[in-house]
GROMACS .gro file of C-alpha atoms in nm:
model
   76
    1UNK     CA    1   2.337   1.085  -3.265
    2UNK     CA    2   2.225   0.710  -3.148
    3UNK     CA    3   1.967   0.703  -2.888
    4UNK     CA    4   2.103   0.513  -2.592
    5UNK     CA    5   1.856   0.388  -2.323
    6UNK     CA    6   1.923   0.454  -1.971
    7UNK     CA    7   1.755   0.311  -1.647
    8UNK     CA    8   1.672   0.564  -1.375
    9UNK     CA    9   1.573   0.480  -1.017
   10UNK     CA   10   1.329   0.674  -0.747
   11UNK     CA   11   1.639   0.855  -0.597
   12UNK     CA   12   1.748   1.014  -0.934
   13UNK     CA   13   1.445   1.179  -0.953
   14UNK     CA   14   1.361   1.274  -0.571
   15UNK     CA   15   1.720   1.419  -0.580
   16UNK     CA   16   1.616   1.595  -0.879
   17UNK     CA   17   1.269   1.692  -0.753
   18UNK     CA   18   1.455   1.783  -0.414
   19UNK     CA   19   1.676   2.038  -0.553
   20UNK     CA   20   1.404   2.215  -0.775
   21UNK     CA   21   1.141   2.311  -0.485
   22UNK     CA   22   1.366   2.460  -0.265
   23UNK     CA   23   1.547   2.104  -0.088
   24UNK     CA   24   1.144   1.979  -0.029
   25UNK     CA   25   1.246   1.618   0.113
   26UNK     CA   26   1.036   1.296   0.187
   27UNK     CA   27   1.082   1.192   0.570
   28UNK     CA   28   1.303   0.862   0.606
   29UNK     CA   29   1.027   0.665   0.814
   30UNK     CA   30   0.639   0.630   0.878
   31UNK     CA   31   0.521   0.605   0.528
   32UNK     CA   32   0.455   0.295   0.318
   33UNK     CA   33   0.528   0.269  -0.081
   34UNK     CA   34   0.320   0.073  -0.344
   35UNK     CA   35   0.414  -0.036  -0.709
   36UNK     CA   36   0.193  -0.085  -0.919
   37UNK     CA   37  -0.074  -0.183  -0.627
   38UNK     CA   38   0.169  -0.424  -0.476
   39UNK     CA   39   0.321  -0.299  -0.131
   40UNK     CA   40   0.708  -0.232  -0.194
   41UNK     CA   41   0.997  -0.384   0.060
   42UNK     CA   42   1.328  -0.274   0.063
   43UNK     CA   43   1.488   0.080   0.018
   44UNK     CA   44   1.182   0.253  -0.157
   45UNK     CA   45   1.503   0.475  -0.361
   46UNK     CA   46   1.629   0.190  -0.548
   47UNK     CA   47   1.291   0.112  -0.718
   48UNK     CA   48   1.322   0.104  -1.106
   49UNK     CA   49   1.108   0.345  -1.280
   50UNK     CA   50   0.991   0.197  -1.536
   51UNK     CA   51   0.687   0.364  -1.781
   52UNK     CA   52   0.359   0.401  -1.649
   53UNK     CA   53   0.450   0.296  -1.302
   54UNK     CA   54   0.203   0.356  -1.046
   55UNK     CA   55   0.423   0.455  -0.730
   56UNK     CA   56   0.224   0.546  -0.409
   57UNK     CA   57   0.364   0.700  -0.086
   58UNK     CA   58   0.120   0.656   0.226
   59UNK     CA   59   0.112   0.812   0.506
   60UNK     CA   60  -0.020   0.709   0.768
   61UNK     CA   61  -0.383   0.451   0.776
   62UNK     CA   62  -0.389   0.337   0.396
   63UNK     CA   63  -0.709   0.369   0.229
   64UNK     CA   64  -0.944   0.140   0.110
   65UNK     CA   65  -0.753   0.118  -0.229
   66UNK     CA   66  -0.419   0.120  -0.352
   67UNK     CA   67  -0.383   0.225  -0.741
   68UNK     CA   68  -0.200  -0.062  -0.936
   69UNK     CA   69  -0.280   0.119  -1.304
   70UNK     CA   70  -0.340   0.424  -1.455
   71UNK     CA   71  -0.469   0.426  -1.815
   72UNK     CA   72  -0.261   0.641  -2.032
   73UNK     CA   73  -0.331   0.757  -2.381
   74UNK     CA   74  -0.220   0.642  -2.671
   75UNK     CA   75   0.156   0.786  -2.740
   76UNK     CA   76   0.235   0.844  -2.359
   0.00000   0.00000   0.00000
């Protein structure tokens, strides 16, 4: 069997994520998302996950620092 590669967005997963702890949803308004440290406009569910995004939800008064990176091991 060929490996095929597939693109996923933020709604495939928070549908996902959603149905496995018990229909847990995000709240349509008041928060603010970040990718990769960059602030995100447009409909926060079509956002390409790519590997070793860093996606932030805020709530609220933002703090001081938004993460842009994470470092991730070797192999990850």
């Amino acid at each position: 069997v060929a490996a095929r590669v597939e693109s996923f967005t933020l709604v495939q997963f928070l549908d996902i994520w959603g149905s496995s702890t018990a229909g847990t949803k995000l709240p349509e308004s008041s928060f603010v998302v970040y990718v990769n440290g960059d602030q995100f406009s447009g409909d926060y569910r079509n956002i390409q996950l790519n590997a070793h995004d860093e996606i932030v939800f805020v709530y609220g008064e933002a703090p001081a620092s938004i993460p842009s990176s994470y470092y991730f091991p070797p192999g990850l």
